[in-house]
Amino acid sequence: MSEARADEIEDLTDLHREYGDERLPPGQRRTDRFPVLSKSGTPSWDPKTDTFDVGGAVDDPLSLTLAEFRALPSVTHRQDFHCVTGWSKFDCEFTGVEFAEIVDRAGVHDDAEHVLFYALDDYTTNLPLAECTRDGVLFADGYDGDDLPADHGGPIRVVTPHKYAYKGAKWVSGVEFLTEKELGYWEQRGYSDTANPWNEERYS
Ligand SMILES: Nc1nc2c(c(=O)[nH]1)N[C@H]1C(S)=C(S)[C@@H](COP(=O)(O)O)O[C@H]1N2
Ligand SMILES: [Mo]
């Protein structure tokens, strides 16, 4: 997990108030387990060859080793997690680098409006840039005070508490800033591009 440990936990569990009174989105059921949902098993990060890459419409592309990523400033959030298949897990504590931190470091161009995330299992997912720079979107490498487990996307995953969790790429290996939208893996296969759990935006 990131060296720069945050002592303070920022509580984002009231984020639902933007969308409605209920913390549990409609049609969801609460679980205390943390199920694993992966399209094709758990890939592994090879420290010899794998890097965390930031590119596209940026002034300063980045290619970071895991050690370099872990040296970036990090924060810890308490946030909820909503899977489109109908389960929600409350009070997940994720530690990681804020998306906005990466935007600053890479010098993202003014005309970049979209983001595409890449993952080691050839998963992709897309979001508007404005939905990524808000509070809560992290490149997380820690979970509940420990390293993020491999089956939950370790060493690095994205978390998106305001969206169904398929918007958060596990085993994230890169992020590309785009001037035109490109759809990700599930978005190309009929899942909602907007994915707001409180509006039950499950399918497109
Ligand atoms: N790379 C990658 N990221 C992914 C997935 C995947 O299959 N591959 N599944 C998505 C889905 S549908 C969900 S619900 C969450 C599941 O995260 P979890 O296994 O930690 O619960 O990861 C998302 N991110
Ligand atoms: Mo999911």
XYZ file of N, CA and C and ligand atoms in Angstrom:
637
model
N 0.844 -1.187 0.000
C 0.000 0.000 0.000
C 0.885 1.244 0.000
N 0.321 2.383 -0.381
C 1.078 3.626 -0.486
C 1.819 3.934 0.806
N 3.054 4.413 0.653
C 3.885 4.735 1.812
C 3.272 5.890 2.607
N 2.848 6.917 1.847
C 2.304 8.098 2.504
C 0.926 7.756 3.069
N 0.892 7.184 4.255
C -0.361 6.735 4.839
C -1.160 7.914 5.375
N -2.413 7.941 5.037
C -3.272 8.989 5.570
C -3.770 8.537 6.940
N -3.658 9.404 7.920
C -4.132 9.051 9.264
C -5.622 9.250 9.358
N -6.110 10.178 8.537
C -7.507 10.517 8.659
C -8.323 9.820 7.590
N -9.479 9.346 7.992
C -10.374 8.709 7.040
C -11.474 9.694 6.677
N -11.600 9.946 5.381
C -12.667 10.826 4.925
C -13.913 9.987 4.678
N -15.014 10.362 5.343
C -16.246 9.580 5.237
C -17.095 10.077 4.071
N -17.236 9.227 3.054
C -18.028 9.607 1.873
C -19.323 8.799 1.778
N -19.758 8.234 2.911
C -20.928 7.358 2.852
C -22.233 8.138 2.723
N -22.157 9.484 2.809
C -23.385 10.265 2.608
C -23.474 10.818 1.185
N -22.621 10.337 0.318
C -22.606 10.769 -1.083
C -23.964 10.577 -1.776
N -24.741 9.583 -1.321
C -26.058 9.315 -1.924
C -27.000 10.504 -1.826
N -26.765 11.438 -0.884
C -27.677 12.574 -0.698
C -27.814 13.425 -1.956
N -26.790 13.391 -2.809
C -26.901 14.073 -4.102
C -28.028 13.493 -4.947
N -28.328 12.208 -4.725
C -29.242 11.498 -5.631
C -30.543 11.086 -4.967
N -30.527 10.970 -3.632
C -31.746 10.561 -2.947
C -31.477 10.339 -1.471
N -32.570 10.126 -0.711
C -32.442 9.975 0.737
C -31.827 8.652 1.137
N -32.095 7.616 0.346
C -31.711 6.264 0.753
C -30.252 5.982 0.449
N -29.553 5.500 1.461
C -28.156 5.121 1.252
C -28.067 3.873 0.368
N -28.991 2.932 0.566
C -29.028 1.730 -0.281
C -29.807 2.042 -1.548
N -29.156 1.988 -2.720
C -29.872 2.315 -3.961
C -31.009 1.329 -4.217
N -32.025 1.732 -5.003
C -33.178 0.867 -5.276
C -32.742 -0.439 -5.928
N -33.399 -1.526 -5.530
C -33.120 -2.815 -6.156
C -31.840 -3.475 -5.675
N -31.163 -2.860 -4.694
C -29.925 -3.442 -4.174
C -30.207 -4.124 -2.835
N -29.378 -5.117 -2.499
C -29.486 -5.792 -1.214
C -28.117 -5.716 -0.569
N -28.140 -5.453 0.749
C -26.873 -5.248 1.461
C -26.211 -6.557 1.796
N -24.900 -6.613 1.618
C -24.154 -7.789 2.051
C -22.995 -7.327 2.911
N -22.617 -8.135 3.896
C -21.442 -7.802 4.696
C -20.206 -8.492 4.153
N -20.404 -9.450 3.267
C -19.274 -10.083 2.594
C -18.748 -9.107 1.551
N -17.617 -9.421 0.993
C -17.140 -8.631 -0.153
C -16.971 -9.631 -1.292
N -18.054 -9.861 -2.080
C -17.976 -10.839 -3.165
C -16.915 -10.410 -4.185
N -16.408 -11.377 -4.919
C -15.455 -11.099 -6.003
C -16.197 -11.248 -7.315
N -16.102 -10.249 -8.175
C -16.736 -10.323 -9.485
C -15.732 -9.950 -10.570
N -15.305 -10.943 -11.334
C -14.299 -10.717 -12.373
C -14.753 -11.437 -13.622
N -14.513 -10.833 -14.770
C -14.983 -11.440 -16.011
C -14.173 -12.676 -16.353
N -12.912 -12.755 -15.909
C -12.050 -13.853 -16.350
C -10.883 -14.125 -15.413
N -11.175 -14.325 -14.148
C -10.107 -14.708 -13.229
C -9.220 -13.545 -12.810
N -8.183 -13.873 -12.052
C -7.332 -12.860 -11.429
C -5.972 -12.811 -12.110
N -5.699 -11.771 -12.893
C -4.375 -11.664 -13.528
C -3.353 -11.199 -12.498
N -2.073 -11.389 -12.780
C -1.108 -10.870 -11.813
C -0.200 -9.827 -12.434
N 0.157 -8.880 -11.590
C 1.010 -7.749 -11.955
C 2.443 -8.250 -11.947
N 3.158 -8.050 -13.034
C 4.561 -8.441 -13.102
C 5.420 -7.206 -12.858
N 6.072 -7.128 -11.680
C 6.822 -5.914 -11.359
C 7.961 -5.648 -12.344
N 8.399 -6.674 -13.074
C 9.491 -6.476 -14.043
C 9.018 -5.733 -15.291
N 7.773 -5.958 -15.685
C 7.337 -5.399 -16.968
C 6.128 -4.469 -16.855
N 5.310 -4.631 -15.808
C 4.068 -3.850 -15.750
C 4.295 -2.478 -15.128
N 3.644 -1.494 -15.724
C 3.706 -0.133 -15.204
C 2.302 0.457 -15.224
N 2.125 1.518 -14.459
C 0.878 2.266 -14.425
C 1.068 3.451 -15.368
N 0.340 3.440 -16.477
C 0.596 4.386 -17.567
C -0.539 5.393 -17.721
N -0.167 6.635 -17.889
C -1.133 7.709 -18.093
C -0.792 8.393 -19.411
N -1.761 8.425 -20.330
C -1.444 8.984 -21.643
C -2.653 9.572 -22.324
N -2.539 9.776 -23.619
C -3.594 10.416 -24.398
C -3.381 11.912 -24.426
N -4.467 12.663 -24.198
C -4.432 14.122 -24.315
C -3.837 14.760 -23.061
N -2.523 14.578 -22.896
C -1.807 15.106 -21.731
C -0.483 15.722 -22.184
N 0.041 16.653 -21.395
C 1.363 17.227 -21.685
C 2.484 16.303 -21.240
N 2.271 15.624 -20.115
C 3.335 14.828 -19.506
C 2.871 13.404 -19.235
N 2.986 12.522 -20.237
C 2.590 11.130 -20.009
C 3.403 10.527 -18.861
N 2.776 9.630 -18.119
C 3.455 9.001 -16.986
C 3.564 7.513 -17.235
N 4.623 6.910 -16.744
C 4.759 5.459 -16.747
C 5.450 5.108 -15.447
N 4.645 4.690 -14.465
C 5.142 4.529 -13.099
C 5.276 3.069 -12.726
N 6.376 2.739 -12.066
C 6.469 1.421 -11.440
C 5.540 1.434 -10.228
N 5.305 0.262 -9.675
C 4.462 0.173 -8.489
C 5.069 0.980 -7.337
N 6.377 0.926 -7.213
C 7.041 1.686 -6.145
C 6.838 3.185 -6.362
N 6.924 3.630 -7.599
C 6.720 5.055 -7.881
C 5.272 5.456 -7.614
N 4.335 4.573 -8.000
C 2.926 4.847 -7.721
C 2.706 4.971 -6.212
N 3.307 4.062 -5.461
C 3.090 4.040 -4.009
C 3.706 5.225 -3.295
N 4.603 5.924 -3.985
C 5.217 7.117 -3.385
C 4.357 8.368 -3.578
N 3.280 8.269 -4.351
C 2.405 9.426 -4.557
C 1.581 9.684 -3.291
N 1.145 10.927 -3.091
C 0.305 11.232 -1.930
C -0.983 10.413 -1.968
N -1.378 9.901 -0.814
C -2.574 9.070 -0.797
C -3.538 9.516 0.288
N -4.779 9.083 0.127
C -5.836 9.400 1.089
C -6.585 8.111 1.412
N -7.341 8.141 2.515
C -8.202 7.002 2.839
C -9.644 7.483 2.921
N -10.519 6.755 2.245
C -11.943 7.078 2.232
C -12.746 5.915 2.793
N -13.827 6.243 3.498
C -14.844 5.232 3.785
C -15.956 5.460 2.783
N -16.245 4.437 1.978
C -17.244 4.619 0.927
C -17.984 3.313 0.663
N -19.151 3.423 0.033
C -19.993 2.255 -0.261
C -19.702 1.759 -1.671
N -20.079 0.518 -1.917
C -19.720 -0.179 -3.151
C -20.969 -0.888 -3.668
N -21.382 -0.588 -4.901
C -22.643 -1.098 -5.445
C -22.402 -1.873 -6.737
N -22.653 -3.173 -6.719
C -22.504 -3.973 -7.939
C -23.832 -4.013 -8.686
N -23.761 -3.897 -9.998
C -24.950 -3.868 -10.845
C -25.763 -5.168 -10.740
N -25.137 -6.265 -10.297
C -25.879 -7.517 -10.157
C -26.752 -7.535 -8.899
N -26.692 -6.466 -8.070
C -27.683 -6.329 -7.015
C -27.180 -6.348 -5.580
N -25.872 -6.431 -5.378
C -25.393 -6.353 -3.989
C -24.633 -5.063 -3.747
N -24.735 -4.610 -2.491
C -24.011 -3.412 -2.069
C -23.264 -3.729 -0.793
N -22.063 -3.233 -0.696
C -21.288 -3.372 0.538
C -21.004 -1.979 1.085
N -21.434 -1.750 2.339
C -21.233 -0.440 2.965
C -19.867 -0.379 3.646
N -19.387 0.842 3.838
C -18.231 1.129 4.702
C -16.937 0.437 4.289
N -16.638 0.456 2.998
C -15.339 -0.053 2.538
C -14.302 1.043 2.782
N -13.168 0.679 3.321
C -12.109 1.671 3.512
C -11.010 1.471 2.476
N -10.996 2.365 1.507
C -10.005 2.289 0.426
C -8.949 3.379 0.618
N -7.704 2.993 0.454
C -6.592 3.946 0.463
C -6.017 4.012 -0.940
N -5.694 5.215 -1.387
C -5.086 5.317 -2.705
C -4.889 6.749 -3.137
N -4.579 6.888 -4.409
C -4.251 8.176 -4.998
C -5.518 8.741 -5.646
N -5.827 9.987 -5.334
C -7.014 10.591 -5.922
C -6.831 10.773 -7.426
N -7.911 10.555 -8.161
C -7.858 10.720 -9.606
C -7.321 12.116 -9.971
N -7.779 13.136 -9.238
C -7.386 14.519 -9.537
C -5.876 14.728 -9.414
N -5.254 13.962 -8.539
C -3.795 14.040 -8.373
C -3.086 13.639 -9.673
N -3.613 12.620 -10.318
C -3.036 12.137 -11.579
C -3.283 13.155 -12.698
N -4.458 13.769 -12.687
C -4.770 14.811 -13.683
C -3.754 15.954 -13.575
N -3.466 16.369 -12.347
C -2.492 17.454 -12.139
C -1.119 17.060 -12.647
N -0.689 15.867 -12.282
C 0.677 15.458 -12.634
C 0.859 15.274 -14.126
N -0.193 14.825 -14.800
C -0.054 14.534 -16.232
C -0.310 15.765 -17.099
N -0.847 16.818 -16.528
C -1.134 18.006 -17.327
C -2.151 17.705 -18.410
N -3.344 17.326 -17.980
C -4.389 16.935 -18.930
C -4.854 18.149 -19.734
N -4.993 17.968 -21.030
C -5.384 19.061 -21.923
C -6.813 19.526 -21.640
N -7.049 20.802 -21.924
C -8.365 21.388 -21.684
C -9.465 20.712 -22.503
N -9.108 20.200 -23.683
C -10.154 19.620 -24.527
C -10.398 18.132 -24.246
N -9.735 17.570 -23.254
C -10.003 16.176 -22.877
C -11.280 16.131 -22.053
N -12.251 15.355 -22.495
C -13.523 15.293 -21.764
C -13.868 13.885 -21.324
N -13.094 12.901 -21.793
C -13.421 11.509 -21.520
C -12.191 10.757 -21.048
N -12.471 9.644 -20.366
C -11.400 8.826 -19.816
C -11.690 7.365 -20.146
N -10.635 6.630 -20.506
C -10.759 5.185 -20.678
C -9.709 4.526 -19.800
N -10.169 3.589 -18.956
C -9.277 2.857 -18.068
C -8.954 1.507 -18.692
N -7.704 1.093 -18.566
C -7.251 -0.214 -19.065
C -6.851 -1.087 -17.893
N -7.048 -2.406 -18.060
C -6.699 -3.320 -16.976
C -5.940 -4.531 -17.515
N -5.273 -5.224 -16.608
C -4.419 -6.357 -16.998
C -5.201 -7.521 -17.601
N -6.497 -7.616 -17.306
C -7.305 -8.710 -17.869
C -8.007 -8.277 -19.159
N -7.507 -7.204 -19.782
C -8.085 -6.659 -21.014
C -9.475 -6.062 -20.807
N -9.792 -5.809 -19.555
C -11.013 -5.065 -19.239
C -10.757 -3.596 -19.533
N -11.809 -2.912 -19.953
C -11.740 -1.457 -20.061
C -13.045 -0.902 -19.503
N -13.029 0.349 -19.095
C -14.274 1.031 -18.746
C -14.063 2.523 -18.937
N -15.147 3.227 -19.269
C -15.017 4.646 -19.601
C -15.865 5.500 -18.674
N -15.462 6.729 -18.501
C -16.219 7.714 -17.728
C -15.940 9.095 -18.308
N -16.896 10.015 -18.149
C -16.575 11.415 -18.452
C -15.516 11.902 -17.457
N -14.612 12.742 -17.913
C -13.564 13.265 -17.026
C -14.168 13.942 -15.792
N -15.267 14.692 -16.002
C -15.879 15.417 -14.883
C -16.408 14.477 -13.801
N -16.694 13.217 -14.150
C -17.169 12.238 -13.163
C -16.004 11.571 -12.430
N -14.782 11.865 -12.876
C -13.601 11.239 -12.262
C -12.877 12.175 -11.310
N -12.991 13.481 -11.567
C -12.217 14.434 -10.776
C -12.939 14.808 -9.482
N -14.142 14.322 -9.289
C -14.884 14.614 -8.071
C -14.369 13.754 -6.912
N -14.789 14.117 -5.711
C -14.395 13.381 -4.520
C -14.830 11.921 -4.609
N -13.970 11.011 -4.220
C -14.364 9.605 -4.108
C -13.710 8.692 -5.111
N -13.261 9.225 -6.246
C -12.659 8.369 -7.268
C -11.167 8.242 -6.980
N -10.769 7.024 -6.675
C -9.380 6.755 -6.280
C -8.779 5.670 -7.149
N -7.456 5.748 -7.332
C -6.662 4.596 -7.733
C -6.230 3.954 -6.416
N -6.968 2.925 -6.011
C -6.798 2.384 -4.665
C -5.811 1.222 -4.668
N -4.904 1.252 -3.701
C -3.989 0.125 -3.519
C -4.074 -0.441 -2.104
N -5.008 0.109 -1.316
C -5.192 -0.388 0.037
C -6.668 -0.604 0.335
N -6.933 -1.617 1.162
C -8.306 -1.911 1.566
C -8.308 -2.311 3.031
N -9.127 -1.637 3.837
C -9.222 -1.911 5.269
C -7.856 -1.984 5.948
N -6.983 -1.051 5.592
C -5.698 -0.934 6.278
C -4.615 -1.876 5.794
N -4.901 -2.643 4.768
C -3.929 -3.588 4.237
C -3.756 -3.377 2.746
N -2.816 -4.109 2.152
C -2.732 -4.075 0.696
C -4.048 -4.564 0.107
N -4.424 -3.999 -1.018
C -5.627 -4.444 -1.720
C -5.421 -5.894 -2.192
N -6.302 -6.821 -1.793
C -6.118 -8.219 -2.205
C -6.183 -8.369 -3.734
N -5.442 -9.337 -4.249
C -5.360 -9.532 -5.698
C -6.735 -9.772 -6.320
N -7.593 -10.554 -5.675
C -8.881 -10.839 -6.325
C -9.816 -9.620 -6.327
N -9.532 -8.646 -5.473
C -10.288 -7.390 -5.509
C -9.599 -6.327 -6.365
N -8.575 -6.741 -7.120
C -7.978 -5.809 -8.080
C -6.572 -5.357 -7.764
N -5.976 -5.899 -6.696
C -4.608 -5.510 -6.354
C -3.618 -5.932 -7.423
N -2.575 -5.106 -7.639
C -2.137 -4.064 -6.701
C -2.912 -2.739 -6.760
N -3.498 -2.396 -7.925
C -4.184 -1.102 -8.015
C -5.528 -1.265 -8.725
N -6.582 -0.709 -8.162
C -7.884 -0.687 -8.809
C -8.467 0.721 -8.721
N -9.506 0.938 -9.483
C -10.239 2.197 -9.392
C -11.503 1.949 -8.576
N -11.898 2.908 -7.765
C -13.196 2.854 -7.083
C -14.013 4.095 -7.447
N -15.316 3.859 -7.651
C -16.240 4.899 -8.134
C -17.531 4.814 -7.312
N -17.547 5.378 -6.095
C -18.697 5.167 -5.200
C -20.015 5.740 -5.708
N -19.963 6.647 -6.683
C -21.187 7.266 -7.216
C -21.713 6.511 -8.429
N -21.065 5.400 -8.787
C -21.448 4.616 -9.974
C -21.499 3.139 -9.599
N -22.192 2.324 -10.409
C -22.049 0.880 -10.237
C -20.575 0.528 -10.394
N -20.192 -0.526 -9.706
C -18.758 -0.816 -9.541
C -18.072 -1.278 -10.811
N -18.818 -1.584 -11.886
C -18.113 -1.961 -13.121
C -17.376 -0.761 -13.721
N -17.692 0.446 -13.216
C -16.949 1.632 -13.655
C -15.571 1.713 -12.992
N -15.306 0.829 -12.043
C -14.007 0.836 -11.369
C -13.168 -0.350 -11.805
N -12.171 -0.093 -12.639
C -11.346 -1.176 -13.184
C -10.425 -1.749 -12.107
N -10.513 -3.069 -11.913
C -9.529 -3.767 -11.082
C -8.251 -3.962 -11.909
N -7.141 -4.192 -11.238
C -5.831 -4.418 -11.917
C -5.577 -3.345 -12.961
N -5.863 -2.107 -12.581
C -5.755 -1.030 -13.571
C -4.284 -0.837 -13.952
N -4.057 -0.768 -15.250
C -2.682 -0.634 -15.757
C -2.492 0.675 -16.489
N -3.596 1.358 -16.772
C -3.430 2.617 -17.484
C -4.712 3.397 -17.564
N -4.539 4.669 -17.832
C -5.679 5.542 -18.045
C -5.329 6.460 -19.205
N -6.298 6.604 -20.097
C -6.096 7.419 -21.285
C -7.121 8.552 -21.293
N -6.634 9.759 -21.512
C -7.512 10.932 -21.605
C -7.858 11.157 -23.072
N -9.145 11.355 -23.338
C -9.636 11.372 -24.718
C -10.488 12.610 -24.982
N -10.457 13.062 -26.231
C -11.334 14.166 -26.624
C -12.660 13.622 -27.142
N -12.683 12.334 -27.503
C -13.939 11.711 -27.908
C -14.164 10.431 -27.128
N -15.421 10.184 -26.793
C -15.747 9.045 -25.939
C -15.470 7.700 -26.606
N -14.895 6.791 -25.827
C -14.804 5.386 -26.259
C -15.450 4.541 -25.178
N -16.283 3.588 -25.582
C -16.983 2.745 -24.610
C -16.090 1.613 -24.135
N -16.269 1.219 -22.875
C -15.509 0.126 -22.279
C -16.156 -1.235 -22.510
N -15.604 -2.231 -21.833
C -15.985 -3.633 -22.034
C -17.481 -3.880 -21.800
N -17.979 -3.532 -20.622
C -19.403 -3.784 -20.339
C -20.296 -2.768 -21.032
N -19.781 -1.560 -21.212
C -20.575 -0.524 -21.892
C -20.836 -0.921 -23.346
N -19.895 -1.647 -23.954
C -20.118 -2.127 -25.329
C -21.085 -3.303 -25.367
N -21.302 -3.925 -24.194
C -22.103 -5.146 -24.135
C -23.456 -4.919 -23.474
N -23.941 -3.683 -23.479
C -25.312 -3.439 -23.079
C -25.516 -2.879 -21.685
N -24.423 -2.745 -20.904
C -24.573 -2.099 -19.608
C -24.569 -0.584 -19.786
N -25.209 0.084 -18.848
C -25.383 1.526 -18.947
C -24.046 2.255 -18.964
N -23.956 3.277 -19.791
C -22.753 4.110 -19.799
C -22.753 5.067 -18.616
N -23.950 5.443 -18.145
C -24.025 6.427 -17.064
C -23.998 5.773 -15.681
N -24.648 4.603 -15.527
C -24.436 3.719 -14.370
C -24.688 4.347 -13.011
N -25.690 5.215 -12.919
C -26.032 5.803 -11.614
C -26.919 4.833 -10.826
N -26.428 4.329 -9.673
C -27.185 3.316 -8.924
C -28.520 3.835 -8.379
N -28.601 5.142 -8.047
C -29.835 5.664 -7.452
C -30.911 5.887 -8.500
N -30.529 5.913 -9.767
C -31.512 5.949 -10.859
C -31.657 4.580 -11.502
N -31.033 3.575 -10.921
C -31.028 2.206 -11.491
C -30.672 2.203 -12.973
N -29.609 2.927 -13.316
C -29.126 2.927 -14.695
C -28.230 1.703 -14.895
N -28.894 0.542 -15.093
C -28.142 -0.720 -15.200
C -27.825 -1.081 -16.645
N -28.809 -0.901 -17.527
C -28.648 -1.323 -18.918
C -28.837 -0.136 -19.834
N -28.263 -0.229 -21.037
C -28.405 0.896 -21.967
C -29.511 0.601 -22.968
N -10.334 -5.441 -14.640
C -11.581 -5.700 -14.219
N -12.199 -4.808 -13.441
C -13.441 -5.035 -12.992
C -14.135 -6.212 -13.336
C -13.457 -7.155 -14.164
O -13.968 -8.214 -14.522
N -12.176 -6.866 -14.571
N -15.430 -6.421 -12.871
C -16.179 -5.218 -12.452
C -17.401 -5.515 -11.713
S -18.766 -5.962 -12.597
C -17.500 -5.304 -10.355
S -18.942 -5.491 -9.495
C -16.306 -4.990 -9.553
C -16.126 -6.108 -8.557
O -15.092 -5.829 -7.661
P -14.781 -6.913 -6.564
O -14.446 -8.210 -7.241
O -13.655 -6.342 -5.762
O -16.036 -7.062 -5.733
O -15.118 -4.867 -10.342
C -15.314 -4.290 -11.609
N -14.029 -4.101 -12.206
Mo -20.586 -5.707 -10.971
